[in-house]
Amino acid sequence: MRQTAEKILGRKLMPEEGIAESQLRDAEQRLDIQLPVPLRDFYQHVGNLPLFTSGFQQFAAPHELYMSGRKLVFLDENQGVVSWSIDLDNQSIYQSGNVEGEPEWHSEELSAEDFIRLILYYQCVMADSSIQAATPGGFEFGASLIHEELEINEAAQQFFASLPNNWEKVADHNHLLIFWQPSQLVSYFTDDDGEAAELILYTTQHKNLLDEMINRYGFDEV
C-alpha cells in the first residue's frame, strides 16, 4: 500500500500520514482479531490522509471497524448505499446494500489487496478539488469528455485508442477502468459491450497537462 500511494502521489509518505500502531492494536484487541494485512498497511501508511480515507468512498477509522459474522466491515460508499467487508477466512472483498435486517454479502471477486489498491486510485479520480489541493501530490486539476463528443472528435478518439499502449492500466473491475501515467489518471465505466459509457474523467497534478488535454483533445475543465 505504501508503494502504491507513493507512486500515485509522486512523493514519499510522511509518518504522520499513517495511523499509530497503538490504535491498530487497540482495534485488534477490541474485535479479537488480527487486521488483514492489506487493510493494516493502508491504515499504517495513509490512514490519516483524507484524500485516500474519505476523498469519495469512506473508510472507517480503526475504532469504527465492526464485524458482521466473519466479515470485517471497513468501507462505506460515499452516499451510504453499500458497505464493503473483508472475509477473514478467504481474505476477499464482499459488498452489501445498507438495508434493514441481516446484510446479504455478495463477493466482489477481488482480494483485499487488489481492492484496496483499486480504491487508492479511485479516490484520486473522484475526490473534490479542495481535498486534492490540500494534499501534497493531490490531483487538483480535472476535466471530462462526454461519450457523444468522443464519437465525433477524431483527436479524442486517437487519444482514447492510445490508452492501452501508452498508459498503465491500474484498475479493471466491475466495468470500471483506470489508467495511470505519472501525475495523471484517466477513468471511465464501460457498458456491457466494453465501450466507454457516459463520462471519461481526467485528473492531473499539473495545470499545464490539464490545458493540453483541453486544447488537444477537447476535454472540458471540471
mmCIF file of C-alpha atoms in Angstrom:
data_model
loop_
_atom_site.group_PDB
_atom_site.id
_atom_site.type_symbol
_atom_site.label_atom_id
_atom_site.label_comp_id
_atom_site.label_asym_id
_atom_site.label_seq_id
_atom_site.Cartn_x
_atom_site.Cartn_y
_atom_site.Cartn_z
ATOM 1 C CA MET A 1 0.000 0.000 0.000
ATOM 2 C CA ARG A 2 2.850 2.379 0.769
ATOM 3 C CA GLN A 3 4.456 1.776 -2.616
ATOM 4 C CA THR A 4 1.161 2.326 -4.439
ATOM 5 C CA ALA A 5 0.343 5.517 -2.542
ATOM 6 C CA GLU A 6 3.814 6.942 -3.161
ATOM 7 C CA LYS A 7 3.571 6.049 -6.845
ATOM 8 C CA ILE A 8 0.241 7.861 -7.121
ATOM 9 C CA LEU A 9 1.327 10.976 -5.239
ATOM 10 C CA GLY A 10 4.803 11.086 -6.728
ATOM 11 C CA ARG A 11 6.438 11.588 -3.321
ATOM 12 C CA LYS A 12 7.401 9.820 -0.120
ATOM 13 C CA LEU A 13 4.729 9.449 2.536
ATOM 14 C CA MET A 14 5.197 11.264 5.832
ATOM 15 C CA PRO A 15 4.988 9.329 9.131
ATOM 16 C CA GLU A 16 2.117 11.478 10.405
ATOM 17 C CA GLU A 17 0.009 10.471 7.401
ATOM 18 C CA GLY A 18 -0.330 6.999 8.888
ATOM 19 C CA ILE A 19 -2.196 5.831 11.978
ATOM 20 C CA ALA A 20 -0.238 4.939 15.091
ATOM 21 C CA GLU A 21 0.456 1.276 15.760
ATOM 22 C CA SER A 22 -1.207 1.592 19.170
ATOM 23 C CA GLN A 23 -4.544 2.469 17.556
ATOM 24 C CA LEU A 24 -4.341 -0.561 15.278
ATOM 25 C CA ARG A 25 -3.566 -2.845 18.217
ATOM 26 C CA ASP A 26 -6.498 -1.343 20.137
ATOM 27 C CA ALA A 27 -8.822 -2.170 17.242
ATOM 28 C CA GLU A 28 -7.488 -5.726 17.050
ATOM 29 C CA GLN A 29 -7.958 -6.238 20.780
ATOM 30 C CA ARG A 30 -11.467 -4.767 20.725
ATOM 31 C CA LEU A 31 -12.536 -7.033 17.849
ATOM 32 C CA ASP A 32 -10.421 -10.002 18.986
ATOM 33 C CA ILE A 33 -8.954 -10.416 15.500
ATOM 34 C CA GLN A 34 -5.829 -9.646 13.520
ATOM 35 C CA LEU A 35 -6.467 -6.978 10.915
ATOM 36 C CA PRO A 36 -5.990 -8.294 7.364
ATOM 37 C CA VAL A 37 -2.533 -7.267 6.180
ATOM 38 C CA PRO A 38 -3.644 -5.041 3.255
ATOM 39 C CA LEU A 39 -6.053 -3.093 5.463
ATOM 40 C CA ARG A 40 -3.497 -2.818 8.250
ATOM 41 C CA ASP A 41 -0.946 -1.499 5.742
ATOM 42 C CA PHE A 42 -3.490 1.016 4.471
ATOM 43 C CA TYR A 43 -4.094 2.415 7.956
ATOM 44 C CA GLN A 44 -0.414 2.285 8.884
ATOM 45 C CA HIS A 45 0.710 4.354 5.900
ATOM 46 C CA VAL A 46 -2.220 6.555 4.749
ATOM 47 C CA GLY A 47 -4.847 6.244 7.484
ATOM 48 C CA ASN A 48 -4.549 9.966 8.296
ATOM 49 C CA LEU A 49 -4.590 11.129 4.675
ATOM 50 C CA PRO A 50 -8.118 12.342 3.805
ATOM 51 C CA LEU A 51 -7.560 12.017 0.059
ATOM 52 C CA PHE A 52 -7.384 8.258 0.499
ATOM 53 C CA THR A 53 -9.583 7.738 3.557
ATOM 54 C CA SER A 54 -12.539 9.957 2.669
ATOM 55 C CA GLY A 55 -11.932 11.584 -0.706
ATOM 56 C CA PHE A 56 -15.000 9.779 -2.069
ATOM 57 C CA GLN A 57 -15.667 6.381 -0.508
ATOM 58 C CA GLN A 58 -15.443 6.453 3.285
ATOM 59 C CA PHE A 59 -13.006 4.243 5.186
ATOM 60 C CA ALA A 60 -13.914 3.522 8.781
ATOM 61 C CA ALA A 61 -11.420 4.729 11.371
ATOM 62 C CA PRO A 62 -9.901 1.798 13.305
ATOM 63 C CA HIS A 63 -12.188 2.432 16.283
ATOM 64 C CA GLU A 64 -15.223 2.295 13.941
ATOM 65 C CA LEU A 65 -14.474 -1.121 12.431
ATOM 66 C CA TYR A 66 -17.009 -3.815 13.210
ATOM 67 C CA MET A 67 -17.692 -7.458 12.459
ATOM 68 C CA SER A 68 -20.605 -8.979 10.548
ATOM 69 C CA GLY A 69 -20.161 -12.663 11.201
ATOM 70 C CA ARG A 70 -16.662 -13.433 9.941
ATOM 71 C CA LYS A 71 -16.584 -10.311 7.792
ATOM 72 C CA LEU A 72 -14.793 -7.123 8.860
ATOM 73 C CA VAL A 73 -16.730 -4.072 7.650
ATOM 74 C CA PHE A 74 -14.322 -1.262 6.764
ATOM 75 C CA LEU A 75 -15.684 0.888 3.907
ATOM 76 C CA ASP A 76 -18.899 2.728 3.039
ATOM 77 C CA GLU A 77 -19.974 4.040 -0.344
ATOM 78 C CA ASN A 78 -19.974 7.839 -0.466
ATOM 79 C CA GLN A 79 -23.764 8.076 -0.144
ATOM 80 C CA GLY A 80 -24.005 5.213 2.324
ATOM 81 C CA VAL A 81 -25.836 2.953 -0.112
ATOM 82 C CA VAL A 82 -23.481 -0.021 0.233
ATOM 83 C CA SER A 83 -20.697 -1.212 2.504
ATOM 84 C CA TRP A 84 -17.681 -3.416 1.876
ATOM 85 C CA SER A 85 -16.111 -6.036 4.115
ATOM 86 C CA ILE A 86 -13.153 -8.401 4.164
ATOM 87 C CA ASP A 87 -13.927 -12.044 4.811
ATOM 88 C CA LEU A 88 -11.378 -13.120 7.410
ATOM 89 C CA ASP A 89 -11.396 -16.708 6.157
ATOM 90 C CA ASN A 90 -10.576 -16.109 2.492
ATOM 91 C CA GLN A 91 -9.225 -12.511 2.631
ATOM 92 C CA SER A 92 -11.510 -11.387 -0.201
ATOM 93 C CA ILE A 93 -13.956 -8.500 -0.545
ATOM 94 C CA TYR A 94 -17.728 -8.626 -0.186
ATOM 95 C CA GLN A 95 -20.355 -5.939 -0.759
ATOM 96 C CA SER A 96 -23.761 -5.488 0.867
ATOM 97 C CA GLY A 97 -26.552 -2.957 0.478
ATOM 98 C CA ASN A 98 -27.317 -0.998 3.629
ATOM 99 C CA VAL A 99 -30.869 -2.135 4.331
ATOM 100 C CA GLU A 100 -32.653 -3.145 7.492
ATOM 101 C CA GLY A 101 -32.064 -6.643 8.773
ATOM 102 C CA GLU A 102 -29.166 -9.022 8.365
ATOM 103 C CA PRO A 103 -26.868 -7.940 5.489
ATOM 104 C CA GLU A 104 -26.558 -10.132 2.413
ATOM 105 C CA TRP A 105 -22.928 -10.182 1.367
ATOM 106 C CA HIS A 106 -22.002 -10.658 -2.294
ATOM 107 C CA SER A 107 -18.468 -11.382 -3.464
ATOM 108 C CA GLU A 108 -16.607 -8.686 -5.397
ATOM 109 C CA GLU A 109 -14.316 -11.459 -6.670
ATOM 110 C CA LEU A 110 -11.263 -9.442 -5.678
ATOM 111 C CA SER A 111 -8.693 -9.981 -2.985
ATOM 112 C CA ALA A 112 -8.469 -7.404 -0.222
ATOM 113 C CA GLU A 113 -5.078 -6.282 -1.542
ATOM 114 C CA ASP A 114 -6.297 -5.722 -5.102
ATOM 115 C CA PHE A 115 -9.498 -3.996 -3.986
ATOM 116 C CA ILE A 116 -7.829 -1.536 -1.619
ATOM 117 C CA ARG A 117 -5.212 -0.737 -4.255
ATOM 118 C CA LEU A 118 -8.035 -0.004 -6.726
ATOM 119 C CA ILE A 119 -9.710 2.280 -4.174
ATOM 120 C CA LEU A 120 -6.486 4.267 -3.728
ATOM 121 C CA TYR A 121 -6.610 5.202 -7.410
ATOM 122 C CA TYR A 122 -10.377 5.709 -7.454
ATOM 123 C CA GLN A 123 -10.233 8.168 -4.553
ATOM 124 C CA CYS A 124 -7.786 10.301 -6.552
ATOM 125 C CA VAL A 125 -10.130 10.312 -9.538
ATOM 126 C CA MET A 126 -13.252 11.179 -7.576
ATOM 127 C CA ALA A 127 -12.171 13.402 -4.650
ATOM 128 C CA ASP A 128 -13.202 17.045 -4.919
ATOM 129 C CA SER A 129 -10.676 19.742 -5.740
ATOM 130 C CA SER A 130 -10.463 21.086 -2.179
ATOM 131 C CA ILE A 131 -9.241 17.744 -0.819
ATOM 132 C CA GLN A 132 -6.903 17.344 -3.792
ATOM 133 C CA ALA A 133 -5.450 20.838 -3.291
ATOM 134 C CA ALA A 134 -4.926 20.233 0.432
ATOM 135 C CA THR A 135 -2.901 17.065 -0.274
ATOM 136 C CA PRO A 136 0.735 17.342 -1.382
ATOM 137 C CA GLY A 137 0.692 15.398 -4.640
ATOM 138 C CA GLY A 138 -3.091 15.592 -4.964
ATOM 139 C CA PHE A 139 -4.804 15.624 -8.356
ATOM 140 C CA GLU A 140 -6.127 19.165 -8.178
ATOM 141 C CA PHE A 141 -6.990 19.669 -11.857
ATOM 142 C CA GLY A 142 -9.715 17.765 -13.674
ATOM 143 C CA ALA A 143 -11.511 17.551 -16.983
ATOM 144 C CA SER A 144 -14.111 15.350 -18.623
ATOM 145 C CA LEU A 145 -15.218 14.245 -22.057
ATOM 146 C CA ILE A 146 -18.733 13.077 -22.784
ATOM 147 C CA HIS A 147 -19.160 9.932 -24.843
ATOM 148 C CA GLU A 148 -21.043 11.796 -27.566
ATOM 149 C CA GLU A 149 -18.028 14.061 -28.077
ATOM 150 C CA LEU A 150 -15.745 11.046 -28.358
ATOM 151 C CA GLU A 151 -17.839 9.763 -31.254
ATOM 152 C CA ILE A 152 -17.212 12.893 -33.359
ATOM 153 C CA ASN A 153 -13.817 14.104 -32.129
ATOM 154 C CA GLU A 154 -11.010 12.422 -34.076
ATOM 155 C CA ALA A 155 -8.233 13.710 -31.813
ATOM 156 C CA ALA A 156 -10.045 12.392 -28.752
ATOM 157 C CA GLN A 157 -10.558 9.053 -30.492
ATOM 158 C CA GLN A 158 -6.810 8.795 -31.124
ATOM 159 C CA PHE A 159 -6.030 9.621 -27.514
ATOM 160 C CA PHE A 160 -8.574 7.112 -26.259
ATOM 161 C CA ALA A 161 -7.212 4.396 -28.557
ATOM 162 C CA SER A 162 -3.688 5.062 -27.256
ATOM 163 C CA LEU A 163 -4.552 4.425 -23.612
ATOM 164 C CA PRO A 164 -3.869 0.647 -23.522
ATOM 165 C CA ASN A 165 -0.435 1.108 -25.123
ATOM 166 C CA ASN A 166 0.786 4.348 -23.547
ATOM 167 C CA TRP A 167 -0.784 4.270 -20.095
ATOM 168 C CA GLU A 168 -0.649 1.682 -17.318
ATOM 169 C CA LYS A 169 -3.994 0.039 -16.580
ATOM 170 C CA VAL A 170 -4.246 0.155 -12.784
ATOM 171 C CA ALA A 171 -7.895 -0.877 -12.384
ATOM 172 C CA ASP A 172 -10.216 -3.132 -14.372
ATOM 173 C CA HIS A 173 -13.144 -4.275 -12.276
ATOM 174 C CA ASN A 174 -16.916 -4.262 -12.450
ATOM 175 C CA HIS A 175 -16.973 -2.093 -15.610
ATOM 176 C CA LEU A 176 -14.507 0.429 -14.117
ATOM 177 C CA LEU A 177 -11.237 1.136 -15.921
ATOM 178 C CA ILE A 178 -8.486 3.430 -14.611
ATOM 179 C CA PHE A 179 -5.268 4.245 -16.468
ATOM 180 C CA TRP A 180 -2.210 5.919 -14.933
ATOM 181 C CA GLN A 181 0.775 7.899 -16.052
ATOM 182 C CA PRO A 182 2.964 9.864 -13.640
ATOM 183 C CA SER A 183 0.798 12.725 -12.276
ATOM 184 C CA GLN A 184 -2.207 11.774 -14.461
ATOM 185 C CA LEU A 185 -5.241 9.468 -14.269
ATOM 186 C CA VAL A 186 -7.948 8.610 -16.802
ATOM 187 C CA SER A 187 -11.060 6.771 -15.646
ATOM 188 C CA TYR A 188 -14.332 5.627 -17.184
ATOM 189 C CA PHE A 189 -17.007 2.990 -16.893
ATOM 190 C CA THR A 190 -17.837 0.630 -19.737
ATOM 191 C CA ASP A 191 -21.155 -0.738 -20.919
ATOM 192 C CA ASP A 192 -21.907 -4.417 -21.439
ATOM 193 C CA ASP A 193 -20.156 -4.283 -24.826
ATOM 194 C CA GLY A 194 -16.962 -2.901 -23.316
ATOM 195 C CA GLU A 195 -17.473 0.564 -24.797
ATOM 196 C CA ALA A 196 -16.921 3.733 -22.777
ATOM 197 C CA ALA A 197 -20.169 4.854 -21.190
ATOM 198 C CA GLU A 198 -21.127 8.372 -20.131
ATOM 199 C CA LEU A 199 -18.132 10.445 -18.955
ATOM 200 C CA ILE A 200 -14.416 9.942 -19.415
ATOM 201 C CA LEU A 201 -12.694 11.600 -16.451
ATOM 202 C CA TYR A 202 -9.168 13.028 -16.440
ATOM 203 C CA THR A 203 -7.310 14.249 -13.355
ATOM 204 C CA THR A 204 -3.787 15.591 -13.010
ATOM 205 C CA GLN A 205 -1.430 17.268 -10.588
ATOM 206 C CA HIS A 206 -0.373 19.923 -13.102
ATOM 207 C CA LYS A 207 -2.276 22.754 -14.764
ATOM 208 C CA ASN A 208 -0.206 22.600 -17.962
ATOM 209 C CA LEU A 209 -1.204 18.972 -18.508
ATOM 210 C CA LEU A 210 -4.852 19.889 -17.981
ATOM 211 C CA ASP A 211 -4.535 22.653 -20.566
ATOM 212 C CA GLU A 212 -3.035 20.172 -23.024
ATOM 213 C CA MET A 213 -5.958 17.783 -22.614
ATOM 214 C CA ILE A 214 -8.391 20.635 -23.201
ATOM 215 C CA ASN A 215 -6.598 22.135 -26.191
ATOM 216 C CA ARG A 216 -5.536 18.932 -27.968
ATOM 217 C CA TYR A 217 -8.367 16.552 -27.250
ATOM 218 C CA GLY A 218 -11.422 18.664 -26.495
ATOM 219 C CA PHE A 219 -11.859 17.828 -22.804
ATOM 220 C CA ASP A 220 -13.861 20.282 -20.697
ATOM 221 C CA GLU A 221 -12.471 21.527 -17.382
ATOM 222 C CA VAL A 222 -14.417 20.492 -14.293
#
